[in-house]
Short mmCIF file of C-alpha atoms in Angstrom, two decimals:
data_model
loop_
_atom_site.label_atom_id
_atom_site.label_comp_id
_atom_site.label_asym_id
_atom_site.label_seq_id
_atom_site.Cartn_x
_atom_site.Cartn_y
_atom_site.Cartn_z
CA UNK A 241 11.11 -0.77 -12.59
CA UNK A 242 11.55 3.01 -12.06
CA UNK A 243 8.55 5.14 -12.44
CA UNK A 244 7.50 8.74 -12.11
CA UNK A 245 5.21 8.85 -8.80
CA UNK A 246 1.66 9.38 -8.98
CA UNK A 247 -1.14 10.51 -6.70
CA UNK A 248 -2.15 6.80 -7.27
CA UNK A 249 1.55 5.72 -5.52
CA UNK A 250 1.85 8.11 -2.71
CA UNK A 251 0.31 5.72 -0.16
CA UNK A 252 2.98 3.38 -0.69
CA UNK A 253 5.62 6.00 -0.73
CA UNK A 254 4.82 7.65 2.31
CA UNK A 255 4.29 4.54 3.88
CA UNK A 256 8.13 3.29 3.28
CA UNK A 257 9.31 6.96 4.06
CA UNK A 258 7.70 6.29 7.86
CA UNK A 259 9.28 3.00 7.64
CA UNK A 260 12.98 4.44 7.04
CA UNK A 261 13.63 6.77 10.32
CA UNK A 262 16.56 8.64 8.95
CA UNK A 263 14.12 9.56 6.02
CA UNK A 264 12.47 13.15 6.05
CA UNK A 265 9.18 13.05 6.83
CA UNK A 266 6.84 15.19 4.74
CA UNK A 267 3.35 14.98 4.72
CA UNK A 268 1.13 14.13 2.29
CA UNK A 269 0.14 17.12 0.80
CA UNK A 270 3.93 17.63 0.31
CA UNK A 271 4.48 14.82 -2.11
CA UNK A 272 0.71 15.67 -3.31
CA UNK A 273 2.32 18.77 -5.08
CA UNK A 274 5.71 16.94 -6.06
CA UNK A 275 3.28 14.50 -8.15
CA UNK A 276 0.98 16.98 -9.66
CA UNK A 277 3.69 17.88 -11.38
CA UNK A 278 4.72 21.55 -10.97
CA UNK A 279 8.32 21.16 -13.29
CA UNK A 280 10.14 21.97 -10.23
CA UNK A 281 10.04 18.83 -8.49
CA UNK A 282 10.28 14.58 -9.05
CA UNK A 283 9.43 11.77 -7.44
CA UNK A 284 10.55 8.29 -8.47
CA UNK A 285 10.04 5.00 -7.39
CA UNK A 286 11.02 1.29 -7.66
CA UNK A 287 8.78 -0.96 -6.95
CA UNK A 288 9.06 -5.02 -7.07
CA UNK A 289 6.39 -7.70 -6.68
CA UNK A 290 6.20 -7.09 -3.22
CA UNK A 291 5.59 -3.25 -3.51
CA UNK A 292 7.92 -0.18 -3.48
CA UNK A 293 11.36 -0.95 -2.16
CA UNK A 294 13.15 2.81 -2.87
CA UNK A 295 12.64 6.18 -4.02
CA UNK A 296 13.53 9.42 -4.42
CA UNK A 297 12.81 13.43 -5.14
CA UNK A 298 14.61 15.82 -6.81
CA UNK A 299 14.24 19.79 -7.70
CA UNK A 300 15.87 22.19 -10.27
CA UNK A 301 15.01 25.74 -9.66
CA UNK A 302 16.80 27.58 -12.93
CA UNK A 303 20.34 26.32 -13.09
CA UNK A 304 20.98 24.29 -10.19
CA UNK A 305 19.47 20.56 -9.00
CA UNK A 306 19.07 19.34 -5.13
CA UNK A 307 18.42 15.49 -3.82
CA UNK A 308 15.91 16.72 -1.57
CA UNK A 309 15.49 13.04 -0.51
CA UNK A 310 16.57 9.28 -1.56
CA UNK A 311 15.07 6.41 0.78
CA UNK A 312 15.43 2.95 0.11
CA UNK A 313 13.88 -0.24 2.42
CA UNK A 314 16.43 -1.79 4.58
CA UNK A 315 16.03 -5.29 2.76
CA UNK A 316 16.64 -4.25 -0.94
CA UNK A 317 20.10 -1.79 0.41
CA UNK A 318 23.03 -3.34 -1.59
CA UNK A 319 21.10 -4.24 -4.84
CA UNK A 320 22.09 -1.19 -6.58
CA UNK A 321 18.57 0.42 -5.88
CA UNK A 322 19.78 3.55 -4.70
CA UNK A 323 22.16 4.05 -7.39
CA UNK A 324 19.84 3.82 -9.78
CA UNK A 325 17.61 6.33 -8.06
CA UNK A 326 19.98 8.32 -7.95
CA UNK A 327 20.88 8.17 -11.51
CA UNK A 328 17.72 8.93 -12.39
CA UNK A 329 17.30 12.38 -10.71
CA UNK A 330 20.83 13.04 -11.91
CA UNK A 331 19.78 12.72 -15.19
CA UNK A 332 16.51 14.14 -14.88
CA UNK A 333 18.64 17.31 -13.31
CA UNK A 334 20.60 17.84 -16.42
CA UNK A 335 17.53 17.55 -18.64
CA UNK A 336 16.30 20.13 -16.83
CA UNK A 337 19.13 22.72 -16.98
CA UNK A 338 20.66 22.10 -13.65
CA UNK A 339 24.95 22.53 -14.08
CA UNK A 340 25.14 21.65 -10.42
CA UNK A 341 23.41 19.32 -8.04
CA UNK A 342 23.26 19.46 -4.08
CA UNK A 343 22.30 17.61 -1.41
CA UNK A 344 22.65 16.98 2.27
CA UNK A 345 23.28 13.27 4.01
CA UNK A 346 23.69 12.04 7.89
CA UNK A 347 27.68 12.52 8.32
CA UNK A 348 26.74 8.58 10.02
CA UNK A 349 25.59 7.33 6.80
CA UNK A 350 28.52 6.02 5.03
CA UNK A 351 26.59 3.34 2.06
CA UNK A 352 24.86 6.67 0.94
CA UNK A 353 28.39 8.95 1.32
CA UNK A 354 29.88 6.04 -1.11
CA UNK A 355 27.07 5.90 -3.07
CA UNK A 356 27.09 9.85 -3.42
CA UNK A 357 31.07 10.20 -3.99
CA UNK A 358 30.77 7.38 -6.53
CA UNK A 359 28.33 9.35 -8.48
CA UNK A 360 31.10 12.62 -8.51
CA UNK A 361 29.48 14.48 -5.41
CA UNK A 362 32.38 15.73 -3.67
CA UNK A 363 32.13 17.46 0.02
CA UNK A 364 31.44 21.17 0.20
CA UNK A 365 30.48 21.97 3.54
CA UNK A 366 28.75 20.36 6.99
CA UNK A 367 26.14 21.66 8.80
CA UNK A 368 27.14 20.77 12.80
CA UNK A 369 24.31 18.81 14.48
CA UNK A 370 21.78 19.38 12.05
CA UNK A 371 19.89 16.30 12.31
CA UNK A 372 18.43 14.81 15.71
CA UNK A 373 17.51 11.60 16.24
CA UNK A 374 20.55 10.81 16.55
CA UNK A 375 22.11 13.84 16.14
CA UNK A 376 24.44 13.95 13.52
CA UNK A 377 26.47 17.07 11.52
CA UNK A 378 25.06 17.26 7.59
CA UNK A 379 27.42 16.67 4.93
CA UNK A 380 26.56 18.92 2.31
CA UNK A 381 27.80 17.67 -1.10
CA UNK A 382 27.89 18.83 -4.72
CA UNK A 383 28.31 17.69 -8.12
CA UNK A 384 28.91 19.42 -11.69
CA UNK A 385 27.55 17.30 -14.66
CA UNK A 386 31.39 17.28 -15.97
CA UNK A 387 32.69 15.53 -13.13
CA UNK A 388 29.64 12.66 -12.84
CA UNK A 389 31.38 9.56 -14.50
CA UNK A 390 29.95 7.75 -17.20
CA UNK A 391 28.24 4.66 -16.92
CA UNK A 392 27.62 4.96 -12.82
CA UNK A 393 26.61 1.98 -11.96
CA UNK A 394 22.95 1.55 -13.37
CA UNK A 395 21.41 -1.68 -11.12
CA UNK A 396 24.69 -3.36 -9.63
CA UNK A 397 23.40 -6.52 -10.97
CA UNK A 398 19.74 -5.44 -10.10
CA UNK A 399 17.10 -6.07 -12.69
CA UNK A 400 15.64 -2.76 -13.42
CA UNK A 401 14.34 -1.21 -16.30
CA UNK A 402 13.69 2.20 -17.03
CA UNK A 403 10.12 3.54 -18.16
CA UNK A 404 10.32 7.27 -17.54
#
């Protein structure tokens, strides 16, 4: 199931974000505010019966959305978890006014660079050795709400349902 994080989930979600090294690694009090709800900012999660397996945040500031962060364990990749996530915050994005979204991947990461051009992000810029361990360029990536395709893949076969 996808859910809206809570302060009652952030133990778990901070604990798979230090599990995932390519993740970025806020602290606490970071996702403290992101829960608390300040309209800016979402968490979401997906959790199974052996705890959370993904999640992700996104902002809107006026007009325009950002995937600060999607991070999903290494055992549930391919089950259509991220896409889902990602779906999510896209919609969640355009609910809340945003005519653009950006984000920022490891140039290295090419399941997320699918994932992301699937969804209608196309590539706008790089950012040359912006990450370190390893270092790797940023690919900085955009999407307009009139280029996302309908019916992105909501699960790929994965049993989820929605409940935010």
């Amino acid at each position: 199931m996808i859910r809206v994080g809570t302060e009652g989930d952030l133990e778990a979600i901070v604990r798979l974000e230090r599990e995932i090294t390519t993740a970025p690694h806020w602290g606490i009090g970071e996702y403290e505010g992101i829960v608390r709800g300040d309209g800016v900012r979402r968490c979401l999660y997906v959790a199974d019966a052996g705890g959370v397996v993904g999640f992700a945040v996104g902002k809107v500031v006026v007009d325009e959305g950002e995937v600060e962060s999607i991070a999903v364990r290494e055992t549930s990749r391919g089950c259509g978890v991220g896409g889902r996530l990602l779906t999510e915050v896209l919609e969640w994005c355009r609910e809340a006014g945003a005519g653009v979204v950006d984000l920022e991947v490891r140039a290295g990461s090419e399941g997320a660079g699918r994932l992301y051009r699937a969804a209608g992000f196309v590539e706008i810029g790089r950012r040359r050795g912006y990450y370190s361990g390893p270092v790797e360029d940023a690919v900085l990536m955009r999407v307009t709400f009139d280029r996302t395709p309908e019916g992105l893949d909501r699960g790929g076969g994965a049993d989820f349902e929605r409940i935010v």
